[in-house]
C-alpha positions as a LaTeX table, in Angstrom:
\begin{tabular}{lrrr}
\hline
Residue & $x$ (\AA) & $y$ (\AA) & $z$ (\AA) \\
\hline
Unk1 & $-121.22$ & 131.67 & 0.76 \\
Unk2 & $-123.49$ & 129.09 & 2.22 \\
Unk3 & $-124.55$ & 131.29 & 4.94 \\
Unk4 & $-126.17$ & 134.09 & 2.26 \\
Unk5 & $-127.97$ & 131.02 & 0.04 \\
Unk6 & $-129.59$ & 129.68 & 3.62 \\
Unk7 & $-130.09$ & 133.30 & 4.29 \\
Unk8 & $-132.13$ & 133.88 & 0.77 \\
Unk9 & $-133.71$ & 130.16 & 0.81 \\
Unk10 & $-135.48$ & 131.85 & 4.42 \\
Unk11 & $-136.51$ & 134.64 & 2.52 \\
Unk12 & $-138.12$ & 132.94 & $-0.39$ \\
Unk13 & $-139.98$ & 130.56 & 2.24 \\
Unk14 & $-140.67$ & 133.62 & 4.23 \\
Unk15 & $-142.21$ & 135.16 & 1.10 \\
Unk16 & $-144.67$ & 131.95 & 0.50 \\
Unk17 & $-145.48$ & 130.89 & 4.71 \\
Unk18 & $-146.22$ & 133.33 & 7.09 \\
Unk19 & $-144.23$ & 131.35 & 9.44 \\
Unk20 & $-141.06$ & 131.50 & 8.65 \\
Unk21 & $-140.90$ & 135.47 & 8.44 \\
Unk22 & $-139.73$ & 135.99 & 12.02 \\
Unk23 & $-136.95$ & 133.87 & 11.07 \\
Unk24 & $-135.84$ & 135.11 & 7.94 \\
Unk25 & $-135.89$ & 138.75 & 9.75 \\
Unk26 & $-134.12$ & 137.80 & 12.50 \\
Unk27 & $-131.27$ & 135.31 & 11.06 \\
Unk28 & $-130.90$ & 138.00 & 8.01 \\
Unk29 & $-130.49$ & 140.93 & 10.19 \\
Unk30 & $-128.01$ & 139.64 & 12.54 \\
Unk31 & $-125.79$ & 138.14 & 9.23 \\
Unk32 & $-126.15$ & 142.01 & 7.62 \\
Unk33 & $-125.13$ & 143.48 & 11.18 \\
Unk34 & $-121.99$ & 140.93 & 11.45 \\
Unk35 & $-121.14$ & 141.36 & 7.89 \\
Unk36 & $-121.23$ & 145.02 & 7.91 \\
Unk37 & $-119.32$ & 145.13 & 11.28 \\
Unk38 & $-116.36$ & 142.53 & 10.05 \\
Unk39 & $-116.06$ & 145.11 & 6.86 \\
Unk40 & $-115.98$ & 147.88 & 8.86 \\
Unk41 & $-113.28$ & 146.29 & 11.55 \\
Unk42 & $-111.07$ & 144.05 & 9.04 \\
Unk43 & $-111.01$ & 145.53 & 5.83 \\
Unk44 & $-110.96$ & 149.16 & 4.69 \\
Unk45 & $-112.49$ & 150.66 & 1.47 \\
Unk46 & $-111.38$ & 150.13 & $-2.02$ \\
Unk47 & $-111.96$ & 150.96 & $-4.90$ \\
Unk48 & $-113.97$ & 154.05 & $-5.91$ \\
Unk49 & $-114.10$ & 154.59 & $-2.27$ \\
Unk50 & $-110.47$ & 154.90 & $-1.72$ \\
Unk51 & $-109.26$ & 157.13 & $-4.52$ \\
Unk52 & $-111.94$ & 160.19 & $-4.34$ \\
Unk53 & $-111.15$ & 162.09 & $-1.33$ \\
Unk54 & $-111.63$ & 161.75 & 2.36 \\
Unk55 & $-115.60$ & 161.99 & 1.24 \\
Unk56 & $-116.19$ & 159.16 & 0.28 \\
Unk57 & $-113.54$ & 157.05 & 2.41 \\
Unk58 & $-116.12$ & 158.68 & 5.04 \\
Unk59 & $-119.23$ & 157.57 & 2.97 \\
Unk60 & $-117.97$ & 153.77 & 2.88 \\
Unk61 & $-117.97$ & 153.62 & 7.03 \\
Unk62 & $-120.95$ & 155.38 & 7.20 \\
Unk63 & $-122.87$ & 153.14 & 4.81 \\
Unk64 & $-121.51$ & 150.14 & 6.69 \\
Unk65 & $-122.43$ & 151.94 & 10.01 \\
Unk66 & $-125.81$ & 152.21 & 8.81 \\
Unk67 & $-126.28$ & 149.41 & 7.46 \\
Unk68 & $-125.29$ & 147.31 & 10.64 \\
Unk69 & $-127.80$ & 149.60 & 12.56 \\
Unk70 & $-130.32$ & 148.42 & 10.56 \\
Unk71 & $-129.33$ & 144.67 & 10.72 \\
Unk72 & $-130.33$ & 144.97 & 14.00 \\
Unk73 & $-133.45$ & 146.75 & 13.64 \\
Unk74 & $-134.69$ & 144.04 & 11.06 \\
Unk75 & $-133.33$ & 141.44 & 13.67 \\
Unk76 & $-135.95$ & 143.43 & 16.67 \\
Unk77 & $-138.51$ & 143.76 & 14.00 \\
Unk78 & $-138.20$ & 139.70 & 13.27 \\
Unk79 & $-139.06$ & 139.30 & 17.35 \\
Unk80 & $-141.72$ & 142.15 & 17.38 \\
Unk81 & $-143.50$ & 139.84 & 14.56 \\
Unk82 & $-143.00$ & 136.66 & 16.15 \\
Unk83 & $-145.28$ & 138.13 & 19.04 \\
Unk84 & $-148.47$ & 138.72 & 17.06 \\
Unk85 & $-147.75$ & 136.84 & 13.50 \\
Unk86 & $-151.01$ & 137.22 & 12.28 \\
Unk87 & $-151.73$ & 141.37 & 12.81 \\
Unk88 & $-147.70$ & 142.46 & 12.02 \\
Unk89 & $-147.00$ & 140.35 & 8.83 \\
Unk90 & $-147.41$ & 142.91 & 6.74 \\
Unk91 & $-144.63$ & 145.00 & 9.16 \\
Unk92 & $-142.16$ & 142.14 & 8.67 \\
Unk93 & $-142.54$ & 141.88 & 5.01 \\
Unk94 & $-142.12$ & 144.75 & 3.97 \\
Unk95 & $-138.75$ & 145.21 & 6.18 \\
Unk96 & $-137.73$ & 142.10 & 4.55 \\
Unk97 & $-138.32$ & 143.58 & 1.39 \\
Unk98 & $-136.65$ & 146.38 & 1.92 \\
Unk99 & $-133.83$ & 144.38 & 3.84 \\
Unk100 & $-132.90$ & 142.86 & 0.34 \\
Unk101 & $-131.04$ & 146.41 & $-0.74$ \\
Unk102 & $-128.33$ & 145.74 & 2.40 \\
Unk103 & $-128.00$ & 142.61 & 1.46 \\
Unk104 & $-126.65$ & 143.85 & $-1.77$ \\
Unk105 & $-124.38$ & 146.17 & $-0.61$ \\
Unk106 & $-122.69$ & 144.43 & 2.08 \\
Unk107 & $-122.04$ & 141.34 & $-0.92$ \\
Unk108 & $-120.94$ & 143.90 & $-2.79$ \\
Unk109 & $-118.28$ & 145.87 & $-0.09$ \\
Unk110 & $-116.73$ & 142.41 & $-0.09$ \\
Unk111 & $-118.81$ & 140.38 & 2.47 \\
Unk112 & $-117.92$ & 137.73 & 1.08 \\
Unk113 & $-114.51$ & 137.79 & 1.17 \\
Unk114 & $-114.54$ & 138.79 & 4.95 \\
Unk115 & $-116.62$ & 135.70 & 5.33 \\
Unk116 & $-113.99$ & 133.26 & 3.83 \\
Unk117 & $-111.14$ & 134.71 & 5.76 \\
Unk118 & $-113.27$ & 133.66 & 8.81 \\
Unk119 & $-113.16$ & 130.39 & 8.33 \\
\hline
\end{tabular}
């Protein structure tokens, strides 16, 4: 749980100083990749995912497929800005904009409880 409030604290500071945008894309992308991959690996779907059909038992892995492949996109696009901060911020922010709808979904899929079986 600490890891996603550092995670959101670098986007809000990200949001208000140039600076810290490489790091918010990079640190945020490789959490949703890791996330997304621990759900995929250690626990299966649930819910309305489980009950519906082979569809949408399909549709949970590939949403967690996809969203790990983008994880580490956003975490390439964090090093791409750090090159030239000042002609690729607006890049970065908007992929960290749009980064915050992953974000979502992998809390939601049970991130969080992957997380705490971690440590």
């Amino acid at each position: 749980m600490d890891i996603i409030l550092t995670i959101l604290a670098s986007i809000a500071a990200a949001c208000s100083d140039r600076k810290n945008l490489p790091k918010a894309l990079i640190s945020g992308g490789i959490f949703k990749a890791a996330a997304a991959l621990c759900l995929v690996f250690f626990q299966g779907p649930g819910g309305v995912f489980l009950h519906h059909g082979k569809g949408t038992y399909y549709l949970y892995y590939g949403i967690l497929i996809t969203i790990a492949v983008f994880g580490l996109v956003e975490a390439s696009v964090g090093c791409w800005v750090s090159g030239r901060l000042e002609d690729r911020h607006a890049a970065g922010k908007a992929v960290l904009c749009v980064s915050i709808l992953p974000l979502v979904c992998v809390a939601a899929f049970g991130g969080f409880v992957v997380l705490r079986k971690m440590n």
